[in-house]
mmCIF file of C-alpha atoms and ligand atoms in Angstrom:
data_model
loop_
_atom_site.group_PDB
_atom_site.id
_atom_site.type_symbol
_atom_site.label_atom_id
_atom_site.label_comp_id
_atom_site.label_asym_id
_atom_site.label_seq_id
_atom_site.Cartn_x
_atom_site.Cartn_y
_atom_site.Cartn_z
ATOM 1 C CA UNK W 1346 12.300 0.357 23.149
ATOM 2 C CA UNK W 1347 8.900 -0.202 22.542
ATOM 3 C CA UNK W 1348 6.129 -2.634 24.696
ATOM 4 C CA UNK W 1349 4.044 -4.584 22.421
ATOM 5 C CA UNK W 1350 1.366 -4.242 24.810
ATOM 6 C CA UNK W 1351 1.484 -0.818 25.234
ATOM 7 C CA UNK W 1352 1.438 -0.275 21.584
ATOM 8 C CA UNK W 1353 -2.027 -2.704 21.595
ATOM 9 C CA UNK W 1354 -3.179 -0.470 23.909
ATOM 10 C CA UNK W 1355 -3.128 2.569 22.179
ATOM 11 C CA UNK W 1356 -4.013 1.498 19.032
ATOM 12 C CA UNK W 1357 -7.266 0.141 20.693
ATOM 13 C CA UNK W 1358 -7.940 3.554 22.368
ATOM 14 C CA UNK W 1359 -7.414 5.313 19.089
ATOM 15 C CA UNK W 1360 -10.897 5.852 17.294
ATOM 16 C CA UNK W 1361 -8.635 5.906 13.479
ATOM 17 C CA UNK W 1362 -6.983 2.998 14.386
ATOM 18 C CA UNK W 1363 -8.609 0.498 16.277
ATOM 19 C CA UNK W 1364 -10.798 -0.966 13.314
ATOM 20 C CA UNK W 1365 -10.706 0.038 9.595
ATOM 21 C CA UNK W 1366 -12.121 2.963 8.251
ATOM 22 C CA UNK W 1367 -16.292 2.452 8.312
ATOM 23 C CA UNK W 1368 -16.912 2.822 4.589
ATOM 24 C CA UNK W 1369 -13.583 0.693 3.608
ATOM 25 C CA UNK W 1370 -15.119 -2.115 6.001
ATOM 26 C CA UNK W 1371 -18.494 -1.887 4.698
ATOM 27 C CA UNK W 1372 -18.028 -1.588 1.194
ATOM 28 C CA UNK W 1373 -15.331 -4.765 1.289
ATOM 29 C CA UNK W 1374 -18.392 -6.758 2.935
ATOM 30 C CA UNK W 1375 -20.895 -5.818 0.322
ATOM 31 C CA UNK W 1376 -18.483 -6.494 -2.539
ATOM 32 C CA UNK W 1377 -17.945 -10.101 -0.505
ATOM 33 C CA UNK W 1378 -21.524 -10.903 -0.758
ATOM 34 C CA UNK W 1379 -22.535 -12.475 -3.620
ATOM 35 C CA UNK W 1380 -26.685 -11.049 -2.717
ATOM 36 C CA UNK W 1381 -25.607 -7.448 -3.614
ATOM 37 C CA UNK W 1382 -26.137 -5.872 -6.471
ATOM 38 C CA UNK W 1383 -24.525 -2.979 -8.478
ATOM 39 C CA UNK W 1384 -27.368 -0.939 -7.570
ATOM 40 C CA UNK W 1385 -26.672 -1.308 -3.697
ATOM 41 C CA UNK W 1386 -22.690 -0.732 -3.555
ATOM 42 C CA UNK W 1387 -23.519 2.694 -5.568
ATOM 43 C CA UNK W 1388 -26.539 3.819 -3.764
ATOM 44 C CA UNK W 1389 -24.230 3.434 -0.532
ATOM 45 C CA UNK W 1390 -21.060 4.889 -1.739
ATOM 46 C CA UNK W 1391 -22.772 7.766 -3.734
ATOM 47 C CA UNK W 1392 -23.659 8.664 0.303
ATOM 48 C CA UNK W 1393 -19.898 9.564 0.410
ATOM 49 C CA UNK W 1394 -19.270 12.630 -2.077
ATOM 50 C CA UNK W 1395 -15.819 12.837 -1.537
ATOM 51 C CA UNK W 1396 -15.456 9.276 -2.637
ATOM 52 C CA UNK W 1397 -17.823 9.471 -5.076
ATOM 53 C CA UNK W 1398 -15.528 12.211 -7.051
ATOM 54 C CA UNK W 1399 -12.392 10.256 -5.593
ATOM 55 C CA UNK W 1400 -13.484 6.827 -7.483
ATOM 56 C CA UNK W 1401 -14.031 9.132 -10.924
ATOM 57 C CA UNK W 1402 -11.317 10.812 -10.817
ATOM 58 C CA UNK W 1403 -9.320 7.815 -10.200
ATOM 59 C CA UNK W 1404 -11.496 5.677 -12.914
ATOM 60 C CA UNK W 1405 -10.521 8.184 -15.487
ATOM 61 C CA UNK W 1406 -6.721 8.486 -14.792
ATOM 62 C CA UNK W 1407 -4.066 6.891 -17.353
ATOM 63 C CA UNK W 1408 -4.201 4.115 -14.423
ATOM 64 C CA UNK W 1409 -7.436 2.537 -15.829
ATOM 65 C CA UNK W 1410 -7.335 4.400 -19.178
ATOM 66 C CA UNK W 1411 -10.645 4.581 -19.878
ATOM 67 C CA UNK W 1412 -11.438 4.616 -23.723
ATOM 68 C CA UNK W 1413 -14.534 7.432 -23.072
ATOM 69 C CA UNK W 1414 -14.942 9.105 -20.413
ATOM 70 C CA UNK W 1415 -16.474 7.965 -17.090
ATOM 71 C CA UNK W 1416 -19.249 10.485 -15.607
ATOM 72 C CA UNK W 1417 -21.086 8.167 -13.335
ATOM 73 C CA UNK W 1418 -20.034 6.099 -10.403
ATOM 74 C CA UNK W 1419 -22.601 3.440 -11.887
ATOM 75 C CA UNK W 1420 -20.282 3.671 -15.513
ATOM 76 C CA UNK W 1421 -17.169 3.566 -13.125
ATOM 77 C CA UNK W 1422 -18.399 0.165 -11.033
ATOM 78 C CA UNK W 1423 -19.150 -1.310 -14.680
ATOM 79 C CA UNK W 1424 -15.836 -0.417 -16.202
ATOM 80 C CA UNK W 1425 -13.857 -1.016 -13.234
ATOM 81 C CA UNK W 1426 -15.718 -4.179 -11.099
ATOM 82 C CA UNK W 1427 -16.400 -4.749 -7.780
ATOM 83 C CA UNK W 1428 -12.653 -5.831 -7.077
ATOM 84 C CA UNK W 1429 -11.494 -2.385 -8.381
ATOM 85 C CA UNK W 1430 -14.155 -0.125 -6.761
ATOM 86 C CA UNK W 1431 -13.152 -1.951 -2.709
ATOM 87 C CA UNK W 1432 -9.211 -1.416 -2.938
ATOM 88 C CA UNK W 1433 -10.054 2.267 -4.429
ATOM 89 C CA UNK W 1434 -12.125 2.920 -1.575
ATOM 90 C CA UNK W 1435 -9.823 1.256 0.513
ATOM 91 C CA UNK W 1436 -7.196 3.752 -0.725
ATOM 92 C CA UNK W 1437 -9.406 7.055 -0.250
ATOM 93 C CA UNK W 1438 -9.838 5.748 2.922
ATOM 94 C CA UNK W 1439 -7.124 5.031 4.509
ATOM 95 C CA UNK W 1440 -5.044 8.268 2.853
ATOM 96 C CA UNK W 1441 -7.045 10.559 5.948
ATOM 97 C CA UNK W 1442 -4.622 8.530 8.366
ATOM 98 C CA UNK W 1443 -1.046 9.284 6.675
ATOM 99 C CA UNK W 1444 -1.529 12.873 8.977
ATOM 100 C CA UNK W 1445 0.764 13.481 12.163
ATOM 101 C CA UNK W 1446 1.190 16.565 14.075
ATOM 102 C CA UNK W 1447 4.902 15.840 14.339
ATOM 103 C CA UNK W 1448 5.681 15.375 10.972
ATOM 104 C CA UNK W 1449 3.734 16.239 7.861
ATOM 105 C CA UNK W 1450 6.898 16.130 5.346
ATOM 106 C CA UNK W 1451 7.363 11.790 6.708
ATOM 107 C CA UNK W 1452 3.910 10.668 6.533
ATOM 108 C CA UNK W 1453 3.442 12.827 2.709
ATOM 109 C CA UNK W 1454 6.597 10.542 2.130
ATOM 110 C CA UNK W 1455 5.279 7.593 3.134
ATOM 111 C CA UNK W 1456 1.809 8.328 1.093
ATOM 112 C CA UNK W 1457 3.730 8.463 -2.052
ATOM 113 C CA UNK W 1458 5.644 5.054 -1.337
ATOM 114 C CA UNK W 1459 2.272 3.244 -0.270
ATOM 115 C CA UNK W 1460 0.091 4.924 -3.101
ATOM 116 C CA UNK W 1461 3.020 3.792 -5.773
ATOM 117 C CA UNK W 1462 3.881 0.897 -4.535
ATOM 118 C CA UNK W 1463 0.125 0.018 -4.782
ATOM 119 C CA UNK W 1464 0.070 0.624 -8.459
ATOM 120 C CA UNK W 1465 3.401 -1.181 -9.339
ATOM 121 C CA UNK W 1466 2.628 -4.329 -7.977
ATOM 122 C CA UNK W 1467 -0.686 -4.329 -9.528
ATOM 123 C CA UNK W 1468 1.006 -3.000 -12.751
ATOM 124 C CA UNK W 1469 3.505 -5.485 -12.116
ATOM 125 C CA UNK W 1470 1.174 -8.844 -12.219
ATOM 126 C CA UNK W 1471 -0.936 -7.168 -15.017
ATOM 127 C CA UNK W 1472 2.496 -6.196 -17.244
ATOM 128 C CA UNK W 1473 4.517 -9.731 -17.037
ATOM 129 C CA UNK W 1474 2.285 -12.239 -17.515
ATOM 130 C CA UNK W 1475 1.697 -16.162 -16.458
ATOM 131 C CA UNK W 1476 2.270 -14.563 -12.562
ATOM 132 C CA UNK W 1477 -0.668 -16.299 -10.932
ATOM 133 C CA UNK W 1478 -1.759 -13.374 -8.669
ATOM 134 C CA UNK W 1479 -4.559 -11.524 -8.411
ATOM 135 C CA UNK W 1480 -3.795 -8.000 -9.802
ATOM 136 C CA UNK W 1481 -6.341 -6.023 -7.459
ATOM 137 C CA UNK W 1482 -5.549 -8.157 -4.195
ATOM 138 C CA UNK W 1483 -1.767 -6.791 -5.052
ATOM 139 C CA UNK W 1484 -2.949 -3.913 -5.182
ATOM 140 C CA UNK W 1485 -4.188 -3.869 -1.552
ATOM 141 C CA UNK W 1486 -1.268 -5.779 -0.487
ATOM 142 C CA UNK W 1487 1.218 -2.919 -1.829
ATOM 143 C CA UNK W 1488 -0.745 -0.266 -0.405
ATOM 144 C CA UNK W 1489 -0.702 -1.954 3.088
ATOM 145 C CA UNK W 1490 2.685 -3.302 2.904
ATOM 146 C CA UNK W 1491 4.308 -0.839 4.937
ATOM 147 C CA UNK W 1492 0.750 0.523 6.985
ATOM 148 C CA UNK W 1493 3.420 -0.420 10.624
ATOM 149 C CA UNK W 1494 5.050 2.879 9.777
ATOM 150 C CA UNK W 1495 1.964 5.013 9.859
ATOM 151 C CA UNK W 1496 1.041 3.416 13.479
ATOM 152 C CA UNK W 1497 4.919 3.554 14.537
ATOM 153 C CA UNK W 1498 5.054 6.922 13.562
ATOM 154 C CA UNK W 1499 1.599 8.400 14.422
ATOM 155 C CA UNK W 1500 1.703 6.471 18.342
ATOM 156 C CA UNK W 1501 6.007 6.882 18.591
ATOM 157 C CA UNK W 1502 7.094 10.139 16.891
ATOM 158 C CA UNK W 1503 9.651 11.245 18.329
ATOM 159 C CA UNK W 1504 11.203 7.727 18.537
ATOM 160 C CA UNK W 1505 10.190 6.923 14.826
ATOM 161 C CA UNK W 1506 11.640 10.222 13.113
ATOM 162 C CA UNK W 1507 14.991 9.359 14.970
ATOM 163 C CA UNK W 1508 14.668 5.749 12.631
ATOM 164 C CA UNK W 1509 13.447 7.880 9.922
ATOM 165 C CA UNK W 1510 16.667 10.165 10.251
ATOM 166 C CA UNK W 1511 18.715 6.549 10.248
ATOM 167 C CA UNK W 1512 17.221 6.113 6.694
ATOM 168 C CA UNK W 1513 17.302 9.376 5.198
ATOM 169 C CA UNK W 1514 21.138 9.329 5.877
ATOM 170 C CA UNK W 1515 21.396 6.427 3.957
ATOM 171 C CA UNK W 1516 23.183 4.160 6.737
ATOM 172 C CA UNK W 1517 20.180 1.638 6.980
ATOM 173 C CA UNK W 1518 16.849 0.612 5.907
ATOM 174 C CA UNK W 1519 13.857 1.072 8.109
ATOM 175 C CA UNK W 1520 13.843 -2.499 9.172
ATOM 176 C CA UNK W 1521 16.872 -2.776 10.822
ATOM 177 C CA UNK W 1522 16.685 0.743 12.207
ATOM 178 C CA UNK W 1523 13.399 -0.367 14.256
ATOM 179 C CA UNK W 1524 14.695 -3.235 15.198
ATOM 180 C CA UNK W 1525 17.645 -1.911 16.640
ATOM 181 C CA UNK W 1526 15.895 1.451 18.181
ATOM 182 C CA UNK W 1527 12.773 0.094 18.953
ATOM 183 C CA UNK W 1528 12.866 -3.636 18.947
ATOM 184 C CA UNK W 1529 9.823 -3.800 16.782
ATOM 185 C CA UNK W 1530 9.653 -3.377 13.190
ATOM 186 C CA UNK W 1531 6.955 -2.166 10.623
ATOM 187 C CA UNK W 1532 6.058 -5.139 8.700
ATOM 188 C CA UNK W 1533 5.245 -6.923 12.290
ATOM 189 C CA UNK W 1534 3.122 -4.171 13.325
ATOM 190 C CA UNK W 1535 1.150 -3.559 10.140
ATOM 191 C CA UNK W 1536 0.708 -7.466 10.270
ATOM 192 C CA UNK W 1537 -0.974 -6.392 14.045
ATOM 193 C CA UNK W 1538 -3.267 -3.722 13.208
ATOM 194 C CA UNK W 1539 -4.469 -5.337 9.972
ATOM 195 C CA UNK W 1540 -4.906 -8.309 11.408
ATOM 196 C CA UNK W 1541 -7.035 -6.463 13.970
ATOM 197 C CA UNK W 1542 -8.971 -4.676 11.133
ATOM 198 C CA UNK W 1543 -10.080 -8.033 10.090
ATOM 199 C CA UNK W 1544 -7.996 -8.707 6.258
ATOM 200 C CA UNK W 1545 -7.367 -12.029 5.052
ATOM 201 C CA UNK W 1546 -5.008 -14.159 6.658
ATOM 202 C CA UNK W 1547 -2.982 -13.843 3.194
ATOM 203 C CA UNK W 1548 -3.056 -10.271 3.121
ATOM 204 C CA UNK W 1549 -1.719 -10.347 6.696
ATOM 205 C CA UNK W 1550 1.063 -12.670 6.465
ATOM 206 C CA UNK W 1551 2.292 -11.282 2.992
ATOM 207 C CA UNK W 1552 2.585 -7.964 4.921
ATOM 208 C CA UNK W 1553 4.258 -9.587 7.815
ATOM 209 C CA UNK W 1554 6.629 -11.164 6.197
ATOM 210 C CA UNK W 1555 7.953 -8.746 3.670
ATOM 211 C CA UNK W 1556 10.970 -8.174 4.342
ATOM 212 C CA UNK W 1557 12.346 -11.720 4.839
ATOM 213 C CA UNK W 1558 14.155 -13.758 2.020
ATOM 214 C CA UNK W 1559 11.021 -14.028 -0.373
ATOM 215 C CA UNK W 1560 9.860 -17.596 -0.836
ATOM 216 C CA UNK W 1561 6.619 -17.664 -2.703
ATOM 217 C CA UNK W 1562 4.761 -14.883 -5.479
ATOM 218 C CA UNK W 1563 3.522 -12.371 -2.957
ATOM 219 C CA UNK W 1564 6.400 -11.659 -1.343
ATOM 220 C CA UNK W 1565 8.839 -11.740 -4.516
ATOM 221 C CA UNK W 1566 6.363 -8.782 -5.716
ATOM 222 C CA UNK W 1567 6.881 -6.933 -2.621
ATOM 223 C CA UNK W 1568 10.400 -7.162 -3.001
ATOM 224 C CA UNK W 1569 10.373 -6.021 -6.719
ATOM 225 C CA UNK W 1570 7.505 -3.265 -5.814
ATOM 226 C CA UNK W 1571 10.424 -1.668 -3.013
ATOM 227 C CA UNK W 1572 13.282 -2.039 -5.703
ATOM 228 C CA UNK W 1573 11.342 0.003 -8.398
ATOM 229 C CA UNK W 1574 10.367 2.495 -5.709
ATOM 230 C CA UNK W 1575 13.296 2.932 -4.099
ATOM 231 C CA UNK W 1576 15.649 3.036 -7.630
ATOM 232 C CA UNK W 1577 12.770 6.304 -8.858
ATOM 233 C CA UNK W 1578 12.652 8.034 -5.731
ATOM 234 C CA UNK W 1579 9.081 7.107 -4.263
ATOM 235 C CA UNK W 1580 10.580 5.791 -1.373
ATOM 236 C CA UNK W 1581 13.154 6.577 1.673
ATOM 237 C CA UNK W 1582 15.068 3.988 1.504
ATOM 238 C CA UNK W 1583 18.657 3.744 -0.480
ATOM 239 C CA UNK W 1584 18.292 1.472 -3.223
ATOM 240 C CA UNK W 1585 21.317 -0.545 -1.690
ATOM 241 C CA UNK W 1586 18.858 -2.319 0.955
ATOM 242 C CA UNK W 1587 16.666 -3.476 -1.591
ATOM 243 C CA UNK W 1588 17.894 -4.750 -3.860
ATOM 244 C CA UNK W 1589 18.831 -7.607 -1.439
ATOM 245 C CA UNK W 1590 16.675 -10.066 -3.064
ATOM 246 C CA UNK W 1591 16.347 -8.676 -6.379
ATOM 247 C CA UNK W 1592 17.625 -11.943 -8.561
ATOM 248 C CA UNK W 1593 15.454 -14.533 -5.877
ATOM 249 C CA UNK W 1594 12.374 -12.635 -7.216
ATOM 250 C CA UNK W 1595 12.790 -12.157 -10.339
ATOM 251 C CA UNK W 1596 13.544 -15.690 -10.229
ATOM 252 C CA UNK W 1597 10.447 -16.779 -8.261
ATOM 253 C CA UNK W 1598 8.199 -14.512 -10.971
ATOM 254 C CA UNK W 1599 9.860 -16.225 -13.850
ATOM 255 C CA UNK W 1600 10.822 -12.731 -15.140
ATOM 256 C CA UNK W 1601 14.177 -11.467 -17.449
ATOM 257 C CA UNK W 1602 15.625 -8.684 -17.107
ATOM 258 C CA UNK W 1603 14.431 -7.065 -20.389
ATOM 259 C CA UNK W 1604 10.720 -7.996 -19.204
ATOM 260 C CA UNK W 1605 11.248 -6.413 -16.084
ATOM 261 C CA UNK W 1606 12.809 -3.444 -18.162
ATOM 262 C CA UNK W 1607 9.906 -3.126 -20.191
ATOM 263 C CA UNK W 1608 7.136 -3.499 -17.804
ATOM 264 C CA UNK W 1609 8.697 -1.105 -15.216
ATOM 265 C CA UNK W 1610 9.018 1.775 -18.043
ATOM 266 C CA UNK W 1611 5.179 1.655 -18.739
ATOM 267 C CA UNK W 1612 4.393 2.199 -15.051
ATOM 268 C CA UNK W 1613 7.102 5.108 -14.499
ATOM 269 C CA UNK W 1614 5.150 6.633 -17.062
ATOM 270 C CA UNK W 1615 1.575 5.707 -15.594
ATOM 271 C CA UNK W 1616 2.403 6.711 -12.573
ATOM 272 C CA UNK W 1617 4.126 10.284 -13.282
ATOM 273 C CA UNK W 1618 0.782 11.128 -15.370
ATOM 274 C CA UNK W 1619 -1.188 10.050 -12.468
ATOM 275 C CA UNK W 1620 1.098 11.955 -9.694
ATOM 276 C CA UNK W 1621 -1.460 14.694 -8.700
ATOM 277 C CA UNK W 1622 -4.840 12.415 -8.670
ATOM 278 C CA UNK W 1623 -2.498 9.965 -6.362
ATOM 279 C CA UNK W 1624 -0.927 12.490 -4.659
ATOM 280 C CA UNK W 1625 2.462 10.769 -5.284
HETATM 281 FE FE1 FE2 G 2002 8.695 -2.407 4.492
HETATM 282 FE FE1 FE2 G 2003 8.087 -0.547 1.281
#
């Protein structure tokens, strides 16, 4: 079993972990304040080279389908906006910390669900419609959703890869696994360290609560971003645990079946083109 407390403790001894990656932070203030211009968030982010490249390579995948080319991270803030260029960063920052000594092949594994799940449930509220939810703050959300496995796993690996064994074998999904192993699960702890990292109180609780019975938007996407990842293979988990709420949500998004047909073959295909710059 895990102690809370002790957990606190070592994420606050951690230099990764105890606040959110410096440019992430600094780059979601600037794009907060309404006094900065274009001129500022590129001058500071063109400090970063890695990022730089990152945020055009990214800008000119199939998932923002440029019509020309983009060569410049000024063309790329343009084309994309501020909203686009923070959860980008966000995402090239945040990818350093799916690394563990213990277990390479898990956290690669849990990459590919966070960096997909990211794009479906942005592709999601940008395919179907009349969903009043902001595409890019889903974005963030479905990258984040499951962040309490990173921390579980990098600060209790040899306890975590024995729930991670659990799921692999099919017998249970990650949540009930941790609860029952460790008495803590993910969606609790990422709601910790994020909350610690300083996100929205919305972005917190929709992570928190995502795996209860959805009962608003953010959570029915969650739900429906875990189906579609889980049914083509960019996630862990049998398909069987997800699909749980599958109706409610579908329900709560006002979306049919052929809809939900049709939006989810567009983003197979976005995201299979885009497997290598996501690392998916
Ligand atoms: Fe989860
Ligand atoms: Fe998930």
């Amino acid at each position: 079993m895990i102690s809370l407390d002790e957990l606190t403790v070592r994420i606050e001894k951690d230099d990764d972990f105890a606040t959110m990656p410096h440019i992430a932070a600094k780059v979601m203030k600037m794009v907060e304040d309404p006094d900065v211009s274009v001129a500022e968030l590129e001058k500071y982010i063109s400090i970063d080279q890695v990022l730089t490249a990152e945020i055009l390579k990214l800008a000119n995948s199939p998932l923002y389908a440029p019509r020309m080319p983009i060569t410049s991270l000024k063309h790329a803030i343009n084309y994309l906006g501020l909203a686009n260029i923070r959860s980008l960063t966000l995402m090239v920052a945040i990818r350093s910390l799916y690394s563990s000594a213990e277990s390479k092949e898990v956290m690669a594994a849990f990459w590919k669900h966070s960096a997909a799940s990211a794009v479906v449930s942005r592709n999601i509220v940008m395919g179907v419609g009349g969903v009043e939810l902001n595409a890019e703050e889903m974005f963030t959300v479905g990258l984040l959703h499951d962040f309490g496995k990173v921390v579980l796993l990098k600060f209790y690996p040899d306890e975590y890869l024995k729930v991670v064994e659990e799921v692999k074998s099919g017998r249970r999904d990650f949540y009930s696994a941790e609860k029952e192993l460790l008495g803590v699960h993910h969606a609790y702890v990422g709601a910790l360290i994020l909350s610690k990292w300083g996100f929205h109180v919305d972005v917190v609780n929709a992570v928190g609560s995502h795996h209860e019975e959805p009962d608003n938007p953010v959570s029915a996407l969650m739900v429906l971003a875990n189906v579609f990842c889980s049914t083509w293979d960019y996630s862990l988990v049998d398909p069987k645990y997800e699909v749980k709420f599958f109706d409610r949500a579908l329900e709560i998004l006002s979306i049919d079946e052929d809809k939900w047909r049709e939006v989810t073959e567009g983003i197979k295909q976005q995201l299979e083109e885009s497997s290598e710059i996501l690392g998916v």
